[in-house]
Each structure stands twice: as C-alpha cells, then as structure tokens.
Short mmCIF file of C-alpha atoms and ligand atoms in Angstrom, two decimals:
data_model
loop_
_atom_site.label_atom_id
_atom_site.label_comp_id
_atom_site.label_asym_id
_atom_site.label_seq_id
_atom_site.Cartn_x
_atom_site.Cartn_y
_atom_site.Cartn_z
CA VAL A 1 15.72 -4.49 20.97
CA LEU A 2 18.50 -5.92 19.11
CA THR A 3 17.88 -3.79 15.67
CA GLU A 4 16.04 -0.72 15.14
CA PRO A 5 12.75 -1.43 13.53
CA LEU A 6 12.43 -1.34 9.56
CA LYS A 7 10.25 1.51 8.18
CA VAL A 8 8.82 0.77 4.61
CA MET A 9 6.86 2.50 2.33
CA ILE A 10 5.47 0.74 -0.64
CA SER A 11 3.86 2.68 -3.83
CA GLY A 12 2.58 1.80 -7.32
CA ALA A 13 -0.53 2.37 -9.45
CA PRO A 14 -3.92 1.10 -8.63
CA ALA A 15 -3.88 -2.87 -8.69
CA SER A 16 -0.13 -2.85 -8.92
CA GLY A 17 -0.02 -5.33 -6.14
CA LYS A 18 0.63 -3.21 -3.03
CA GLY A 19 -1.96 -5.09 -0.73
CA THR A 20 -0.86 -8.84 -2.25
CA GLN A 21 2.78 -8.00 -1.41
CA CYS A 22 2.10 -6.45 1.85
CA ARG A 23 0.60 -9.37 3.29
CA THR A 24 3.62 -11.49 2.78
CA ILE A 25 6.01 -8.86 3.89
CA VAL A 26 4.05 -8.48 7.25
CA GLU A 27 4.06 -12.32 7.74
CA LYS A 28 7.81 -12.27 7.20
CA PHE A 29 8.91 -9.20 8.75
CA GLY A 30 6.32 -8.61 11.50
CA LEU A 31 5.93 -4.97 10.35
CA VAL A 32 2.68 -2.89 11.16
CA HIS A 33 0.73 -2.69 7.96
CA ILE A 34 -0.81 0.74 7.50
CA SER A 35 -2.84 0.80 4.33
CA THR A 36 -4.93 4.24 4.03
CA GLY A 37 -7.14 2.48 1.54
CA ASP A 38 -8.17 0.08 3.95
CA LEU A 39 -8.30 2.44 7.15
CA LEU A 40 -10.54 4.30 4.69
CA ARG A 41 -12.90 1.66 3.67
CA ALA A 42 -13.18 0.40 7.18
CA GLU A 43 -14.51 4.16 8.10
CA VAL A 44 -16.63 4.16 5.21
CA SER A 45 -18.36 0.52 6.03
CA SER A 46 -18.84 1.66 9.87
CA GLU A 47 -20.35 4.87 8.50
CA THR A 48 -18.05 7.25 10.71
CA GLU A 49 -17.98 10.89 10.02
CA ILE A 50 -14.59 10.37 8.39
CA GLY A 51 -16.17 7.60 6.20
CA LYS A 52 -19.08 9.87 5.53
CA LYS A 53 -16.63 12.66 4.14
CA ALA A 54 -14.51 9.86 2.30
CA LYS A 55 -16.89 7.95 0.56
CA GLU A 56 -17.38 10.36 -2.30
CA TYR A 57 -13.90 10.95 -3.06
CA MET A 58 -13.15 7.14 -3.09
CA GLU A 59 -16.03 6.25 -5.41
CA ASN A 60 -14.92 8.72 -7.90
CA GLY A 61 -11.01 7.77 -7.81
CA LEU A 62 -10.03 10.93 -6.13
CA LEU A 63 -7.65 11.51 -3.20
CA VAL A 64 -9.66 12.22 0.07
CA PRO A 65 -8.63 15.51 1.43
CA ASP A 66 -5.29 15.71 3.24
CA GLU A 67 -6.50 16.85 6.63
CA ILE A 68 -8.59 13.60 6.88
CA VAL A 69 -5.86 11.24 5.72
CA THR A 70 -2.82 12.76 7.19
CA GLU A 71 -4.26 12.79 10.71
CA MET A 72 -5.33 9.19 10.46
CA VAL A 73 -1.92 8.12 9.49
CA MET A 74 -0.02 10.17 12.05
CA ALA A 75 -2.28 8.48 14.81
CA ARG A 76 -1.52 5.17 13.48
CA LEU A 77 2.20 5.48 13.22
CA SER A 78 2.58 6.89 16.86
CA ARG A 79 0.98 4.09 18.20
CA LYS A 80 3.20 1.71 20.24
CA ASP A 81 3.18 -1.52 17.94
CA ALA A 82 4.17 0.70 14.97
CA MET A 83 7.10 2.21 17.06
CA GLU A 84 8.52 -1.19 18.34
CA ASN A 85 7.88 -3.51 15.56
CA GLY A 86 8.35 -1.06 12.33
CA TRP A 87 5.75 -0.12 9.96
CA LEU A 88 5.10 -0.63 6.36
CA LEU A 89 3.32 2.27 4.87
CA ASP A 90 1.01 1.55 1.88
CA GLY A 91 -0.90 4.16 0.04
CA TYR A 92 0.65 7.21 1.78
CA PRO A 93 2.00 9.58 1.13
CA ARG A 94 0.22 9.94 -2.31
CA SER A 95 0.66 13.64 -3.05
CA SER A 96 3.56 16.06 -2.53
CA SER A 97 1.79 17.81 0.36
CA GLN A 98 1.55 14.47 2.24
CA ALA A 99 5.31 13.69 1.51
CA GLN A 100 6.10 17.19 3.15
CA SER A 101 3.73 16.41 6.23
CA LEU A 102 6.17 13.37 6.83
CA GLU A 103 8.97 15.30 6.07
CA GLU A 104 8.02 18.22 8.53
CA ARG A 105 7.71 15.48 11.28
CA ASN A 106 10.74 13.88 10.30
CA ILE A 107 9.39 10.47 9.61
CA ARG A 108 11.35 8.92 6.79
CA PRO A 109 11.22 5.59 5.47
CA ASP A 110 14.50 3.34 5.17
CA ILE A 111 13.24 2.31 1.67
CA TYR A 112 10.92 3.47 -0.74
CA ILE A 113 9.47 0.61 -3.11
CA VAL A 114 7.70 1.23 -6.20
CA LEU A 115 5.97 -1.55 -7.95
CA ASP A 116 5.97 -1.02 -11.82
CA VAL A 117 3.24 -2.52 -13.91
CA PRO A 118 1.86 -1.41 -17.31
CA ASP A 119 -1.56 0.11 -17.67
CA GLU A 120 -3.22 -2.73 -19.61
CA VAL A 121 -2.45 -5.07 -16.98
CA LEU A 122 -3.36 -2.81 -14.23
CA ILE A 123 -6.92 -2.39 -15.75
CA ASP A 124 -7.17 -6.19 -16.27
CA ARG A 125 -6.17 -6.72 -12.41
CA CYS A 126 -8.43 -4.21 -11.04
CA ILE A 127 -11.66 -5.47 -13.16
CA GLY A 128 -10.86 -9.07 -11.86
CA ARG A 129 -10.19 -8.39 -8.18
CA ARG A 130 -12.41 -9.99 -5.52
CA ILE A 131 -11.75 -9.63 -1.73
CA ASP A 132 -12.89 -12.16 0.81
CA PRO A 133 -14.37 -10.02 3.72
CA ALA A 134 -13.93 -12.82 6.19
CA THR A 135 -10.20 -12.90 5.92
CA GLY A 136 -9.25 -9.70 3.83
CA LYS A 137 -7.64 -11.70 1.16
CA ILE A 138 -7.18 -10.63 -2.05
CA TYR A 139 -8.23 -12.63 -5.07
CA HIS A 140 -8.44 -12.75 -8.98
CA VAL A 141 -11.14 -14.28 -11.01
CA LYS A 142 -8.30 -15.48 -13.41
CA ASN A 143 -5.16 -15.16 -11.69
CA PHE A 144 -5.98 -16.16 -8.18
CA PRO A 145 -9.28 -17.76 -7.97
CA PRO A 146 -10.44 -18.78 -4.50
CA GLU A 147 -9.73 -22.01 -3.02
CA THR A 148 -13.29 -23.37 -2.21
CA LYS A 149 -16.67 -22.93 -3.26
CA GLU A 150 -17.41 -21.58 0.27
CA ILE A 151 -15.11 -18.64 -0.21
CA GLU A 152 -16.08 -17.91 -3.70
CA GLY A 153 -19.51 -17.61 -2.49
CA ARG A 154 -18.70 -14.68 -0.26
CA LEU A 155 -16.46 -12.71 -2.35
CA VAL A 156 -17.14 -9.05 -2.91
CA THR A 157 -15.95 -6.46 -5.50
CA ARG A 158 -14.81 -3.18 -4.68
CA PRO A 159 -17.10 -0.29 -5.73
CA ASP A 160 -14.18 1.58 -7.38
CA ASP A 161 -12.88 -1.49 -9.39
CA THR A 162 -15.09 -0.59 -12.58
CA LEU A 163 -13.40 0.12 -15.68
CA GLU A 164 -14.51 3.94 -15.58
CA LYS A 165 -13.25 4.53 -12.05
CA VAL A 166 -9.96 2.51 -12.46
CA LYS A 167 -8.99 4.92 -15.22
CA SER A 168 -9.87 7.85 -12.94
CA ARG A 169 -7.64 6.16 -10.25
CA LEU A 170 -4.75 5.43 -12.67
CA GLU A 171 -5.00 9.41 -13.70
CA THR A 172 -4.85 10.54 -10.36
CA TYR A 173 -1.90 8.42 -9.44
CA LYS A 174 -0.01 9.47 -12.62
CA ARG A 175 -0.79 13.21 -11.82
CA ASN A 176 1.10 12.67 -8.60
CA ALA A 177 3.51 10.12 -8.65
CA GLU A 178 6.51 11.76 -9.55
CA ALA A 179 6.13 14.78 -7.06
CA VAL A 180 5.85 11.98 -4.22
CA SER A 181 8.85 9.91 -5.61
CA SER A 182 11.16 12.99 -5.92
CA THR A 183 10.84 13.26 -2.15
CA TYR A 184 12.58 9.79 -1.71
CA LEU A 185 14.80 9.53 -4.95
CA ASN A 186 17.86 8.32 -2.91
CA LEU A 187 15.57 5.44 -1.31
CA LEU A 188 13.65 4.61 -4.32
CA LYS A 189 13.73 1.02 -5.67
CA LYS A 190 11.65 0.31 -8.54
CA ILE A 191 10.49 -3.18 -8.94
CA ASP A 192 8.82 -4.94 -12.08
CA GLY A 193 5.66 -5.94 -10.71
CA ASN A 194 4.36 -7.67 -13.98
CA ARG A 195 5.46 -10.92 -12.68
CA GLN A 196 4.52 -13.80 -10.68
CA LYS A 197 3.67 -12.79 -7.18
CA GLU A 198 6.51 -14.88 -5.60
CA ILE A 199 9.11 -13.56 -7.50
CA VAL A 200 8.17 -10.04 -6.91
CA PHE A 201 7.95 -10.82 -3.10
CA GLY A 202 11.48 -12.48 -3.69
CA GLU A 203 12.93 -9.11 -4.78
CA ILE A 204 11.35 -7.22 -2.16
CA GLU A 205 12.47 -9.70 0.41
CA SER A 206 16.36 -9.30 -0.27
CA LEU A 207 16.08 -5.94 -0.36
CA LEU A 208 14.37 -5.53 2.93
CA LEU A 209 17.07 -7.83 4.39
CA LYS A 210 19.86 -5.78 2.78
CA VAL A 211 18.35 -2.74 4.56
CA GLN A 212 17.85 -4.61 7.92
CA LEU A 213 21.60 -5.48 7.54
CA GLU A 214 22.71 -2.22 6.71
CA LYS A 215 20.80 -0.74 9.83
CA GLU A 216 22.19 -3.21 12.22
CA LYS A 217 26.02 -2.19 11.01
CA ALA A 218 25.01 1.64 11.37
CA ARG A 219 23.78 0.84 14.82
CA LYS A 220 27.09 -0.98 16.08
CA LEU A 221 29.15 1.87 14.69
CA GLU A 222 27.32 4.40 16.99
P1 AP5 B 1 -6.09 2.08 -2.26
O1 AP5 B 1 -7.01 1.16 -1.48
O2 AP5 B 1 -4.94 2.43 -1.89
O3 AP5 B 1 -6.19 1.61 -3.84
P2 AP5 B 1 -5.15 1.53 -5.05
O4 AP5 B 1 -3.66 2.49 -4.99
O5 AP5 B 1 -6.03 2.03 -6.20
O6 AP5 B 1 -4.70 0.26 -4.85
P3 AP5 B 1 -5.40 -1.11 -4.78
O7 AP5 B 1 -5.52 -1.39 -3.27
O8 AP5 B 1 -6.40 -1.06 -5.94
O9 AP5 B 1 -4.25 -2.09 -5.41
P4 AP5 B 1 -3.15 -2.79 -4.82
O10 AP5 B 1 -1.85 -2.18 -5.49
O11 AP5 B 1 -2.97 -2.99 -3.25
O12 AP5 B 1 -3.29 -4.06 -5.53
P5 AP5 B 1 -3.68 -5.49 -5.04
O13 AP5 B 1 -2.66 -6.21 -4.16
O14 AP5 B 1 -4.99 -5.52 -4.28
O15 AP5 B 1 -7.02 3.68 -2.27
C1 AP5 B 1 -8.44 3.29 -2.59
C2 AP5 B 1 -8.67 4.77 -2.69
O16 AP5 B 1 -8.82 5.60 -1.21
C3 AP5 B 1 -8.16 6.12 -3.52
O17 AP5 B 1 -8.42 5.82 -4.69
C4 AP5 B 1 -8.32 7.32 -2.82
O18 AP5 B 1 -9.92 7.81 -2.70
C5 AP5 B 1 -8.34 6.84 -1.12
N1 AP5 B 1 -7.06 7.03 -0.54
C6 AP5 B 1 -6.21 5.95 -0.26
N2 AP5 B 1 -4.96 6.51 0.30
C7 AP5 B 1 -5.08 7.77 0.19
C8 AP5 B 1 -3.98 8.91 0.25
N3 AP5 B 1 -3.00 8.73 0.91
N4 AP5 B 1 -4.69 10.06 0.25
C9 AP5 B 1 -6.02 10.38 -0.30
N5 AP5 B 1 -6.82 9.28 -0.58
C10 AP5 B 1 -6.42 8.00 -0.58
O19 AP5 B 1 -3.73 -6.46 -6.34
C11 AP5 B 1 -4.77 -6.23 -7.53
C12 AP5 B 1 -5.32 -7.28 -8.15
O20 AP5 B 1 -4.13 -7.80 -9.23
C13 AP5 B 1 -5.63 -8.40 -7.48
O21 AP5 B 1 -7.04 -9.10 -7.89
C14 AP5 B 1 -4.48 -9.43 -7.01
O22 AP5 B 1 -4.87 -10.65 -6.94
C15 AP5 B 1 -3.88 -9.36 -8.56
N6 AP5 B 1 -2.44 -9.61 -8.38
C16 AP5 B 1 -1.76 -8.84 -7.44
N7 AP5 B 1 -0.20 -9.04 -7.86
C17 AP5 B 1 -0.53 -9.91 -9.02
C18 AP5 B 1 0.72 -10.66 -10.03
N8 AP5 B 1 2.14 -10.49 -9.22
N9 AP5 B 1 0.24 -11.30 -10.88
C19 AP5 B 1 -1.00 -11.27 -11.16
N10 AP5 B 1 -2.15 -10.84 -10.49
C20 AP5 B 1 -1.84 -10.05 -9.27
#
C-alpha cells in the first residue's frame, strides 16, 4: 500500500444526510461503509437474535444497548476489507460509552465530520424519506423523487420515520451528541448540511483529500 487507509467518522442528527453523503464518499474514496443503523435494520429484517433484541429500541427512537452494537462494530472493523481499504463509520459512536469502547481499543478516526442541520428541516426530511429496497438508494418525496414509476412503486418508508418517533430520535441524539464530540474535539469538522447535497459533498471531499495528503506526508517522514 502506498498510503495508510483513511479512517472517517460521520455524525449528525437523524436525517442530517449521513447516509446520502456516505454513498458518494464510498464511490470516490473506496472506504468500507459501516452504518450501525443499516446493520441493525438488516438484523431486524432477517429476524436474528440481535434483530429481535434491537427492534423495540429502534422503533422507539432509543439507543440499542451498547453490548449489542459495540460487538457488531468491532467485528466489522476488524475484517480485512476495512483494515485494507479504510473505513467510514456512520452512526457509531453514539454515546460516551461507545466512544470509550473505541478509545480503549486505540481505534481513532483521522477526522470526525458533523453534519449540522436545523431541527425543522430534519423533521421534514425524515417524514419525506423513502428507501429503494432493491438498491438501498435514499429518496425524498419532494427533494429527491424517484427517477421512474417502477422505482416509485417499490419505495418503502422506515418504521421510525413518523413525526413522534423522529422527535424521540432527535432528543436521543441531542442528549448524547456533546459527550461523543468531546472525545474527538481536535478532529472535529462541522459542516453546514442544510445545502444541496453536491455542495455538502464538495466540502467533505476537500477535507478528506487534505487529510489523505497529510497522512502521506507524515508517512514519508517516518
Ligand atoms: P440510523 O439509521 O443511524 O438513523 P439516524 O441517525 O436517525 O439517521 P438517518 O438514517 O435517519 O439519517 P441520515 O443522516 O442518514 O440521513 P439520510 O441521508 O437518509 O439509526 C437508526 C436507529 O438504530 C437508531 O434510532 C437506534 O435505535 C439504532 N442505532 C443506530 N446506531 C446505533 C448506535 N451506535 N447505538 C445504539 N443504537 C443505534 O437523509 C434523510 C432524508 O433527507 C432523505 O430523504 C434524503 O433524501 C434527504 N436529504 C439528504 N441530504 C439532503 C440535502 N442536502 N438536501 C435535501 N434533502 C436531503
């Protein structure tokens, strides 16, 4: 390998655009996307033991217990592809104890990105969100309508995207956000996520390119 792989964390309130940005980041940087929300939803839909335990928490907008999520993330991070290609951790850590679990294992990102979006926009984004189960692509009834009738016909709404549940998820986020970001203060980059997704991505891209360059330089000095 020429350079050490990038390690990126992306954080932000529900519907701040993490999943949307991650799809483009993965395309451009080849990182392994580890989304705890996606991993948990997959467990729920295949009705595994983990899924059965996680379901109720998720449906109520609460954090799934640490022991379940942390084990899942550690297993995924230690796989060969993540070690070789670098990783993009989305939705973890979400509490100070989860951040501590990473610190204890000496797992630190190169950069900690926070997408900043006002509450009223977040609620509208959640309520209008639709997912294509065939491709995983994220749509929005107004902002990003599906390209074809065929896609439109198969779109689904997430069970936790009701007004009441969104409010509860937002509260959970606010309760924990500061404790998590305080662990990564020196790596934190706050980005205004209330702009066109291409513009948001442009900013993320230039930050990641800069970090990559710095890592290369540091490596040459070793
Ligand atoms: P998770 O899946 O992580 O949900 P979340 O944090 O609430 O985030 P979302 O997936 O809702 O939003 P997003 O930021 O990805 O936005 P998106 O790109 O889709 O977690 C779900 C649940 O799992 C949790 O509640 C919890 O129970 C559990 N869980 C997960 N991680 C856990 C952990 N570590 N510990 C314990 N429990 C855990 O965009 C949203 C909408 O906006 C879309 O419609 C999109 O098209 C639109 N949009 C995106 N960008 C823009 C833009 N720039 N302009 C206009 N519209 C946009």
